[in-house]
């Protein structure tokens, strides 16, 4: 993998200083996250502790960075596969290692998000959440074209490419990569993107991937032209909004907290100097049950 790292995160191959700097910043931020987190069991369903002000309720999603990391590791065994991922603008996702954000911590942040203003607000401090912040953390494509989520039309055509009529589980796509099944370049990209979205960028509480983004993978040559930062941000805001509405309902045993949870933690840490201000935040988080 040393050769891969030297190639940089720019999928076009251009060694732009800004790209290199952002890549270094991301790696440094992930080191901070790893020091604050612990590894979880390798399963896709991860419960959380009770949210503030809502006794007994637990939140779930299919967010599973460890499973996504398994897919990444399999991809990194082949320089050709690495170039496929970089070629569609998602090279930075290959840099992630097994760094799991504790669900209670992510939930604590979600409790302090003002969805209307798209901000994390606590201790009279404000941190903006937007498509640009997603780009800063991940460096994924922010193309001129928005993603069409017309659902069933794209769903049927996408599934037909795999000879399917019904949506399979997330692992149907991921295991094709992990088990190194023989796939065309286009099919490999589709499988990689589905797993990345379903377990990392845009997870839900379902064991199956969402049909809302399947249409984006019918023509893989256009993936890089789509605004994935905007799509990922919008998905996260919708997920947090749903979670917050579920929280206020009575007799809720379980909650759903989907979306790009990793972004909440990384962006929060990156907005602090890791000095006194961070210690204030860490102390407040611990009071809410975050370990």
Coordinates of N, CA and C in Angstrom, one line a residue, residues 59-281:
X59 N -30.8 3.9 19.8 CA -30.8 4.3 18.4 C -30.0 3.2 17.6
X60 N -30.5 2.9 16.4 CA -29.8 2.0 15.5 C -29.6 2.5 14.1
X61 N -28.7 2.0 13.4 CA -28.6 2.2 12.0 C -27.7 1.1 11.4
X62 N -27.5 1.0 10.1 CA -26.6 0.0 9.5 C -25.3 0.6 9.2
X63 N -24.9 1.7 9.9 CA -23.6 2.3 9.8 C -22.6 1.3 10.3
X64 N -21.7 0.8 9.5 CA -20.7 -0.1 9.9 C -19.4 0.1 9.2
X65 N -18.6 1.0 9.8 CA -17.3 1.3 9.3 C -16.4 0.1 9.2
X66 N -16.4 -0.8 10.2 CA -15.6 -2.0 10.1 C -15.8 -2.9 8.9
X67 N -17.1 -3.0 8.5 CA -17.4 -3.8 7.3 C -17.0 -3.0 6.1
X68 N -17.1 -1.7 6.0 CA -16.7 -1.0 4.9 C -15.2 -1.1 4.8
X69 N -14.5 -1.1 5.9 CA -13.0 -1.2 5.9 C -12.6 -2.5 5.3
X70 N -13.4 -3.6 5.6 CA -13.1 -4.9 5.0 C -13.1 -4.8 3.5
X71 N -14.1 -4.1 3.0 CA -14.2 -3.9 1.5 C -13.1 -3.1 1.0
X72 N -12.7 -2.0 1.7 CA -11.5 -1.2 1.3 C -10.3 -2.0 1.3
X73 N -10.0 -2.8 2.3 CA -8.8 -3.7 2.3 C -8.8 -4.6 1.1
X74 N -9.9 -5.2 0.8 CA -9.9 -6.1 -0.4 C -9.6 -5.3 -1.7
X75 N -10.1 -4.1 -1.7 CA -9.9 -3.2 -2.9 C -8.4 -2.9 -3.0
X76 N -7.8 -2.6 -1.9 CA -6.4 -2.1 -1.9 C -5.4 -3.3 -2.2
X77 N -5.9 -4.5 -2.3 CA -5.0 -5.6 -2.7 C -4.6 -5.5 -4.2
X78 N -5.4 -4.7 -4.9 CA -5.1 -4.6 -6.4 C -5.0 -3.1 -6.8
X79 N -3.9 -2.8 -7.4 CA -3.7 -1.5 -7.9 C -4.7 -1.1 -8.9
X80 N -5.1 -2.0 -9.7 CA -6.1 -1.8 -10.7 C -7.5 -1.4 -10.1
X81 N -7.8 -2.1 -9.0 CA -9.1 -1.7 -8.3 C -9.0 -0.4 -7.6
X82 N -7.8 -0.1 -7.1 CA -7.6 1.2 -6.4 C -7.8 2.3 -7.5
X83 N -7.3 2.1 -8.6 CA -7.4 3.1 -9.7 C -8.8 3.3 -10.2
X84 N -9.6 2.2 -10.1 CA -11.0 2.3 -10.4 C -11.8 3.3 -9.5
X85 N -11.5 3.1 -8.2 CA -12.1 3.9 -7.2 C -11.6 5.4 -7.3
X86 N -10.3 5.6 -7.5 CA -9.8 6.9 -7.6 C -10.3 7.6 -8.9
X87 N -10.5 6.8 -9.9 CA -11.0 7.3 -11.2 C -12.4 7.9 -11.1
X88 N -13.2 7.5 -10.2 CA -14.6 8.1 -10.0 C -14.6 9.2 -9.0
X89 N -13.4 9.5 -8.4 CA -13.3 10.6 -7.5 C -13.4 10.2 -6.0
X90 N -13.4 8.9 -5.7 CA -13.5 8.5 -4.3 C -12.3 7.9 -3.7
X91 N -11.1 8.4 -4.2 CA -9.9 7.9 -3.7 C -9.6 8.0 -2.3
X92 N -10.1 9.1 -1.7 CA -9.9 9.4 -0.3 C -10.6 8.4 0.6
X93 N -11.6 7.7 0.1 CA -12.3 6.7 1.0 C -11.4 5.5 1.2
X94 N -10.4 5.3 0.4 CA -9.5 4.2 0.5 C -8.5 4.4 1.7
X95 N -8.4 5.6 2.2 CA -7.5 5.9 3.3 C -8.0 5.5 4.7
X96 N -9.3 5.2 4.8 CA -9.9 5.0 6.1 C -9.5 3.6 6.6
X97 N -9.2 3.7 7.9 CA -8.9 2.4 8.7 C -10.0 2.2 9.7
X98 N -9.8 1.3 10.6 CA -10.9 0.9 11.5 C -11.0 1.8 12.7
X99 N -11.6 2.9 12.4 CA -11.8 3.9 13.5 C -13.3 4.1 13.6
X100 N -13.9 3.6 14.7 CA -15.3 3.6 14.9 C -15.7 4.7 15.9
X101 N -16.6 5.6 15.4 CA -17.1 6.6 16.3 C -18.1 6.0 17.2
X102 N -17.9 6.1 18.6 CA -18.9 5.5 19.5 C -20.3 6.1 19.2
X103 N -21.3 5.2 19.1 CA -22.6 5.7 18.8 C -23.2 6.7 19.8
X104 N -22.9 6.5 21.2 CA -23.4 7.5 22.1 C -22.8 8.9 21.9
X105 N -21.5 8.9 21.4 CA -20.9 10.2 21.1 C -21.6 10.8 19.9
X106 N -21.8 10.0 18.9 CA -22.5 10.6 17.7 C -23.9 11.0 18.0
X107 N -24.6 10.3 18.9 CA -25.9 10.6 19.3 C -25.9 11.9 20.1
X108 N -24.9 12.1 20.9 CA -24.8 13.3 21.7 C -24.7 14.5 20.8
X109 N -23.8 14.4 19.7 CA -23.7 15.5 18.8 C -25.0 15.8 18.1
X110 N -25.7 14.7 17.6 CA -27.0 14.8 16.9 C -28.0 15.5 17.8
X111 N -27.9 15.3 19.1 CA -28.8 16.0 20.0 C -28.6 17.5 20.0
X112 N -27.4 17.9 19.6 CA -27.1 19.3 19.7 C -27.0 20.0 18.3
X113 N -27.6 19.3 17.3 CA -27.7 19.8 15.9 C -29.0 20.6 15.7
X114 N -28.9 21.8 15.2 CA -30.1 22.6 14.8 C -30.3 22.3 13.3
X115 N -31.2 21.4 13.0 CA -31.4 21.0 11.6 C -31.8 22.2 10.7
X116 N -32.7 23.1 11.2 CA -33.1 24.2 10.5 C -32.0 25.1 10.0
X117 N -31.1 25.4 10.9 CA -29.9 26.2 10.6 C -28.7 25.5 10.2
X118 N -28.8 24.1 10.2 CA -27.7 23.2 9.8 C -26.4 23.6 10.6
X119 N -26.6 23.5 11.9 CA -25.4 23.8 12.8 C -25.4 22.9 14.0
X120 N -24.2 22.7 14.5 CA -24.0 22.0 15.8 C -23.9 23.2 16.8
X121 N -24.7 23.2 17.8 CA -24.7 24.3 18.7 C -24.6 23.8 20.1
X122 N -23.6 24.2 20.9 CA -23.4 23.8 22.3 C -22.5 24.8 22.9
X123 N -22.7 25.0 24.2 CA -21.9 25.9 25.0 C -21.7 27.3 24.3
X124 N -22.8 27.8 23.7 CA -22.8 29.0 23.0 C -21.8 29.1 21.8
X125 N -21.4 27.9 21.3 CA -20.5 27.8 20.1 C -21.3 27.2 19.0
X126 N -21.0 27.6 17.8 CA -21.7 27.2 16.6 C -20.7 26.7 15.6
X127 N -21.1 25.5 15.1 CA -20.3 24.8 14.0 C -21.2 24.5 12.8
X128 N -20.9 25.1 11.7 CA -21.7 25.0 10.5 C -21.6 23.6 9.8
X129 N -22.7 23.0 9.4 CA -22.7 21.8 8.7 C -23.2 22.1 7.3
X130 N -22.5 21.7 6.3 CA -22.9 22.0 4.9 C -22.1 21.0 3.9
X131 N -22.4 21.2 2.7 CA -21.7 20.4 1.7 C -20.2 20.6 1.6
X132 N -19.9 21.8 1.9 CA -18.4 22.2 1.9 C -17.7 21.5 3.1
X133 N -18.4 21.3 4.2 CA -17.7 20.6 5.3 C -17.6 19.1 5.0
X134 N -18.5 18.5 4.2 CA -18.4 17.1 3.8 C -17.2 17.0 2.9
X135 N -17.0 18.0 2.0 CA -15.9 18.0 1.0 C -14.6 18.1 1.8
X136 N -14.5 18.9 2.8 CA -13.3 19.1 3.6 C -12.9 17.8 4.3
X137 N -13.9 17.0 4.8 CA -13.6 15.8 5.5 C -13.2 14.7 4.6
X138 N -14.0 14.6 3.5 CA -13.8 13.4 2.6 C -13.1 13.7 1.2
X139 N -13.3 14.9 0.7 CA -12.8 15.2 -0.6 C -13.4 14.4 -1.7
X140 N -14.7 14.0 -1.6 CA -15.4 13.3 -2.6 C -16.0 14.3 -3.6
X141 N -16.4 13.8 -4.8 CA -16.8 14.8 -5.9 C -18.0 15.7 -5.5
X142 N -17.9 16.9 -5.9 CA -19.0 17.9 -5.7 C -19.3 18.5 -7.1
X143 N -19.7 17.6 -8.0 CA -19.9 18.0 -9.4 C -21.1 18.9 -9.6
X144 N -21.3 19.3 -10.8 CA -22.4 20.3 -11.1 C -23.7 19.7 -11.1
X145 N -23.8 18.4 -11.3 CA -25.2 17.8 -11.4 C -25.6 17.2 -10.1
X146 N -26.9 17.5 -9.7 CA -27.5 16.9 -8.5 C -27.9 15.5 -8.8
X147 N -28.0 14.7 -7.7 CA -28.3 13.3 -7.9 C -29.8 13.1 -8.0
X148 N -30.3 12.4 -9.0 CA -31.7 12.2 -9.2 C -32.2 11.0 -8.3
X149 N -33.1 11.3 -7.4 CA -33.5 10.2 -6.5 C -35.0 9.8 -6.8
X150 N -35.2 9.6 -8.1 CA -36.6 9.3 -8.5 C -37.0 7.8 -8.2
X151 N -36.1 7.1 -7.5 CA -36.4 5.9 -6.8 C -36.7 4.7 -7.8
X152 N -37.9 4.3 -8.0 CA -38.2 3.0 -8.7 C -37.6 2.9 -10.1
X153 N -37.6 4.0 -10.9 CA -37.1 3.9 -12.2 C -35.6 3.5 -12.2
X154 N -34.8 4.2 -11.4 CA -33.4 3.8 -11.3 C -33.2 2.5 -10.7
X155 N -34.1 2.2 -9.7 CA -34.0 0.9 -9.0 C -34.1 -0.3 -9.9
X156 N -35.1 -0.3 -10.7 CA -35.3 -1.5 -11.6 C -34.2 -1.6 -12.6
X157 N -33.7 -0.5 -13.2 CA -32.7 -0.6 -14.2 C -31.3 -1.0 -13.5
X158 N -31.1 -0.5 -12.3 CA -29.9 -0.9 -11.6 C -29.9 -2.4 -11.3
X159 N -31.0 -2.9 -10.7 CA -31.0 -4.3 -10.3 C -30.9 -5.2 -11.5
X160 N -31.4 -4.8 -12.6 CA -31.4 -5.6 -13.8 C -29.9 -5.8 -14.3
X161 N -29.0 -4.9 -13.9 CA -27.6 -5.1 -14.3 C -27.0 -6.2 -13.5
X162 N -27.6 -6.6 -12.4 CA -27.1 -7.8 -11.6 C -28.0 -9.0 -11.8
X163 N -29.0 -8.9 -12.7 CA -29.9 -10.0 -12.9 C -30.9 -10.2 -11.8
X164 N -31.2 -9.1 -11.1 CA -32.1 -9.1 -9.9 C -33.4 -8.4 -10.2
X165 N -34.4 -8.8 -9.4 CA -35.7 -8.1 -9.5 C -36.1 -7.5 -8.2
X166 N -35.4 -7.9 -7.1 CA -35.6 -7.4 -5.8 C -34.3 -6.9 -5.2
X167 N -34.4 -6.0 -4.2 CA -33.2 -5.4 -3.6 C -32.6 -6.5 -2.6
X168 N -31.3 -6.8 -2.8 CA -30.7 -7.8 -1.9 C -30.1 -7.1 -0.7
X169 N -29.5 -7.8 0.2 CA -28.9 -7.2 1.4 C -27.6 -6.4 1.0
X170 N -27.2 -5.6 1.9 CA -25.9 -4.8 1.7 C -24.8 -5.8 1.4
X171 N -24.7 -6.9 2.2 CA -23.6 -7.8 2.1 C -23.6 -8.5 0.7
X172 N -24.7 -8.5 0.0 CA -24.7 -9.2 -1.3 C -23.6 -8.5 -2.2
X173 N -23.6 -7.2 -2.1 CA -22.6 -6.4 -2.9 C -21.2 -6.4 -2.3
X174 N -21.2 -6.2 -1.0 CA -19.9 -6.2 -0.3 C -19.1 -7.5 -0.4
X175 N -19.8 -8.6 -0.3 CA -19.1 -9.9 -0.3 C -18.6 -10.2 -1.7
X176 N -19.1 -9.6 -2.7 CA -18.6 -9.9 -4.0 C -17.2 -9.3 -4.1
X177 N -16.9 -8.2 -3.4 CA -15.6 -7.6 -3.4 C -14.7 -8.4 -2.4
X178 N -15.2 -8.6 -1.2 CA -14.4 -9.3 -0.2 C -14.0 -10.7 -0.6
X179 N -14.9 -11.4 -1.3 CA -14.6 -12.8 -1.8 C -13.9 -12.8 -3.1
X180 N -13.6 -11.6 -3.6 CA -12.9 -11.4 -4.9 C -13.5 -12.1 -6.0
X181 N -14.8 -12.0 -6.1 CA -15.5 -12.5 -7.3 C -15.1 -11.8 -8.6
X182 N -15.2 -12.5 -9.7 CA -14.8 -11.8 -10.9 C -15.9 -10.9 -11.4
X183 N -15.5 -9.6 -11.4 CA -16.5 -8.6 -11.8 C -15.9 -7.7 -12.9
X184 N -16.8 -7.2 -13.7 CA -16.3 -6.2 -14.7 C -16.0 -4.9 -13.9
X185 N -15.3 -4.0 -14.5 CA -14.9 -2.7 -13.9 C -16.2 -2.0 -13.4
X186 N -17.2 -1.9 -14.3 CA -18.4 -1.2 -14.0 C -19.2 -1.9 -12.8
X187 N -19.2 -3.2 -12.8 CA -19.9 -3.9 -11.7 C -19.1 -3.7 -10.4
X188 N -17.8 -3.7 -10.4 CA -17.0 -3.5 -9.2 C -17.3 -2.1 -8.6
X189 N -17.3 -1.1 -9.5 CA -17.6 0.3 -9.0 C -19.0 0.3 -8.4
X190 N -20.0 -0.3 -9.0 CA -21.3 -0.3 -8.5 C -21.4 -0.9 -7.1
X191 N -20.7 -2.1 -6.9 CA -20.7 -2.8 -5.7 C -20.0 -1.9 -4.6
X192 N -18.9 -1.3 -4.9 CA -18.1 -0.5 -4.0 C -19.0 0.7 -3.5
X193 N -19.6 1.4 -4.5 CA -20.4 2.5 -4.1 C -21.6 2.2 -3.3
X194 N -22.3 1.1 -3.6 CA -23.4 0.7 -2.8 C -23.0 0.4 -1.4
X195 N -22.0 -0.3 -1.2 CA -21.5 -0.6 0.2 C -21.1 0.6 0.9
X196 N -20.4 1.5 0.3 CA -19.9 2.7 0.9 C -21.1 3.6 1.3
X197 N -22.0 3.7 0.5 CA -23.2 4.6 0.8 C -24.1 3.9 1.9
X198 N -24.3 2.6 1.8 CA -25.2 1.9 2.7 C -24.6 1.7 4.1
X199 N -23.3 1.7 4.2 CA -22.7 1.4 5.5 C -21.9 2.6 6.1
X200 N -21.7 3.6 5.3 CA -20.8 4.7 5.7 C -21.4 6.1 5.5
X201 N -21.6 6.5 4.2 CA -22.0 7.8 3.9 C -23.5 8.1 4.1
X202 N -24.4 7.1 3.7 CA -25.8 7.3 3.8 C -26.6 6.1 4.4
X203 N -26.2 5.6 5.5 CA -26.8 4.4 6.1 C -28.2 4.8 6.6
X204 N -29.0 3.7 6.7 CA -30.4 3.8 7.3 C -30.5 2.7 8.3
X205 N -31.7 2.4 8.7 CA -31.9 1.3 9.7 C -32.2 0.0 9.0
X206 N -32.1 0.0 7.6 CA -32.5 -1.2 6.9 C -31.2 -2.0 6.5
X207 N -31.4 -3.3 6.5 CA -30.3 -4.2 6.1 C -30.1 -4.2 4.6
X208 N -31.0 -3.5 3.9 CA -30.8 -3.4 2.4 C -30.4 -2.0 2.0
X209 N -29.7 -1.8 1.0 CA -29.3 -0.5 0.5 C -30.5 0.3 0.1
X210 N -30.5 1.6 0.2 CA -31.6 2.4 -0.3 C -31.7 2.4 -1.8
X211 N -32.9 2.5 -2.3 CA -33.0 2.6 -3.8 C -32.9 4.0 -4.3
X212 N -32.8 5.0 -3.4 CA -32.8 6.4 -3.8 C -31.5 6.8 -4.6
X213 N -30.4 6.0 -4.5 CA -29.2 6.4 -5.2 C -28.8 5.4 -6.2
X214 N -29.6 4.4 -6.4 CA -29.2 3.3 -7.4 C -29.1 3.8 -8.8
X215 N -30.0 4.7 -9.1 CA -30.0 5.3 -10.5 C -28.7 6.0 -10.8
X216 N -28.0 6.5 -9.8 CA -26.8 7.2 -10.1 C -25.6 6.3 -10.6
X217 N -25.9 4.9 -10.4 CA -24.8 4.0 -10.8 C -25.1 3.2 -12.1
X218 N -26.1 3.6 -12.8 CA -26.4 3.0 -14.1 C -25.3 3.3 -15.1
X219 N -24.9 4.5 -15.1 CA -23.8 4.9 -16.0 C -22.7 5.4 -15.1
X220 N -21.8 4.5 -14.8 CA -20.7 4.8 -13.8 C -19.7 5.9 -14.3
X221 N -19.7 6.2 -15.6 CA -18.9 7.2 -16.2 C -19.3 8.6 -15.7
X222 N -20.5 8.7 -15.2 CA -21.0 10.0 -14.8 C -21.0 10.2 -13.3
X223 N -20.5 9.3 -12.5 CA -20.4 9.3 -11.1 C -19.7 10.6 -10.6
X224 N -18.5 10.8 -11.2 CA -17.7 11.9 -10.8 C -18.3 13.3 -11.1
X225 N -19.3 13.3 -12.0 CA -19.9 14.6 -12.3 C -21.1 15.0 -11.4
X226 N -21.4 14.1 -10.5 CA -22.5 14.3 -9.5 C -22.0 15.0 -8.2
X227 N -22.9 15.7 -7.6 CA -22.6 16.4 -6.4 C -22.9 15.5 -5.2
X228 N -21.9 14.7 -4.9 CA -22.0 13.7 -3.7 C -21.9 14.4 -2.4
X229 N -21.2 15.5 -2.3 CA -21.1 16.3 -1.1 C -22.5 16.8 -0.6
X230 N -23.2 17.4 -1.6 CA -24.5 18.0 -1.3 C -25.5 16.9 -1.0
X231 N -25.4 15.7 -1.7 CA -26.3 14.6 -1.4 C -26.1 14.0 0.0
X232 N -24.8 13.8 0.3 CA -24.5 13.3 1.6 C -24.9 14.2 2.8
X233 N -24.7 15.5 2.6 CA -25.1 16.4 3.6 C -26.6 16.4 3.8
X234 N -27.4 16.5 2.7 CA -28.8 16.5 2.7 C -29.3 15.2 3.4
X235 N -28.7 14.1 3.1 CA -29.1 12.8 3.7 C -28.9 12.9 5.2
X236 N -27.8 13.4 5.6 CA -27.5 13.5 7.1 C -28.5 14.4 7.8
X237 N -28.8 15.5 7.2 CA -29.8 16.4 7.8 C -31.2 15.8 7.9
X238 N -31.6 15.1 6.9 CA -32.9 14.4 7.0 C -32.9 13.3 8.1
X239 N -31.7 12.6 8.2 CA -31.6 11.5 9.2 C -31.7 12.1 10.6
X240 N -31.0 13.2 10.8 CA -31.0 13.8 12.2 C -32.4 14.4 12.5
X241 N -33.0 15.0 11.5 CA -34.4 15.5 11.7 C -35.3 14.4 12.1
X242 N -35.2 13.2 11.4 CA -36.1 12.1 11.7 C -35.8 11.6 13.1
X243 N -34.5 11.5 13.5 CA -34.1 11.0 14.8 C -34.6 12.0 15.9
X244 N -34.5 13.3 15.7 CA -35.0 14.2 16.7 C -36.5 14.2 16.9
X245 N -37.2 14.0 15.8 CA -38.7 13.8 15.9 C -39.1 12.6 16.6
X246 N -38.4 11.5 16.3 CA -38.7 10.2 17.0 C -38.4 10.3 18.5
X247 N -37.4 11.1 18.9 CA -37.0 11.2 20.3 C -38.1 11.8 21.2
X248 N -38.9 12.7 20.6 CA -39.9 13.4 21.4 C -41.2 12.6 21.5
X249 N -41.3 11.5 20.8 CA -42.5 10.7 20.9 C -42.4 9.9 22.2
X250 N -43.6 9.6 22.7 CA -43.7 8.8 23.9 C -43.5 7.3 23.7
X251 N -43.0 6.6 24.6 CA -42.9 5.2 24.6 C -42.1 4.6 23.4
X252 N -41.1 5.4 23.1 CA -40.2 4.9 22.0 C -39.1 4.0 22.6
X253 N -39.1 2.8 22.1 CA -38.1 1.8 22.6 C -36.8 1.9 21.8
X254 N -36.9 2.1 20.5 CA -35.8 2.3 19.6 C -35.9 3.5 18.8
X255 N -34.8 4.0 18.4 CA -34.7 5.2 17.5 C -33.8 4.9 16.3
X256 N -33.8 5.7 15.3 CA -33.0 5.5 14.1 C -32.1 6.8 14.0
X257 N -30.8 6.6 13.9 CA -29.8 7.7 13.7 C -29.0 7.3 12.5
X258 N -29.4 7.6 11.4 CA -28.6 7.3 10.2 C -27.8 8.5 9.7
X259 N -27.4 8.4 8.4 CA -26.6 9.5 7.8 C -25.1 9.3 8.1
X260 N -24.4 10.3 7.6 CA -22.9 10.3 7.7 C -22.5 10.7 9.1
X261 N -22.6 9.8 10.0 CA -22.3 10.0 11.4 C -20.8 10.4 11.6
X262 N -19.9 9.7 10.9 CA -18.5 10.0 11.0 C -18.2 11.4 10.7
X263 N -18.9 12.0 9.8 CA -18.7 13.5 9.5 C -19.0 14.3 10.7
X264 N -20.0 14.0 11.5 CA -20.3 14.8 12.7 C -19.1 14.9 13.6
X265 N -18.5 13.7 13.9 CA -17.4 13.6 14.8 C -16.1 14.3 14.3
X266 N -15.8 13.9 13.0 CA -14.6 14.5 12.4 C -14.7 16.0 12.3
X267 N -15.8 16.5 11.8 CA -15.9 17.9 11.6 C -15.9 18.6 12.9
X268 N -16.5 18.1 14.0 CA -16.5 18.7 15.3 C -15.1 18.8 15.8
X269 N -14.3 17.7 15.7 CA -12.9 17.7 16.2 C -12.1 18.7 15.4
X270 N -12.3 18.7 14.1 CA -11.5 19.6 13.2 C -11.7 21.0 13.4
X271 N -12.9 21.4 14.0 CA -13.2 22.8 14.3 C -12.6 23.3 15.6
X272 N -11.9 22.4 16.3 CA -11.3 22.9 17.6 C -9.8 22.7 17.5
X273 N -9.1 23.5 18.3 CA -7.7 23.5 18.3 C -7.1 22.3 19.2
X274 N -8.0 21.5 19.7 CA -7.6 20.4 20.6 C -7.0 20.9 21.9
X275 N -7.2 22.1 22.2 CA -6.7 22.6 23.5 C -7.8 22.8 24.5
X276 N -7.9 23.9 25.1 CA -8.8 24.2 26.2 C -10.3 24.0 25.7
X277 N -10.6 24.5 24.5 CA -11.9 24.4 24.0 C -12.4 22.9 23.8
X278 N -11.4 22.1 23.4 CA -11.8 20.7 23.2 C -12.0 20.0 24.5
X279 N -11.2 20.4 25.5 CA -11.4 19.8 26.9 C -12.8 20.2 27.4
X280 N -13.3 21.4 27.1 CA -14.6 21.8 27.6 C -15.6 20.9 26.9
X281 N -15.5 20.7 25.6 CA -16.4 19.8 24.9 C -16.3 18.4 25.4

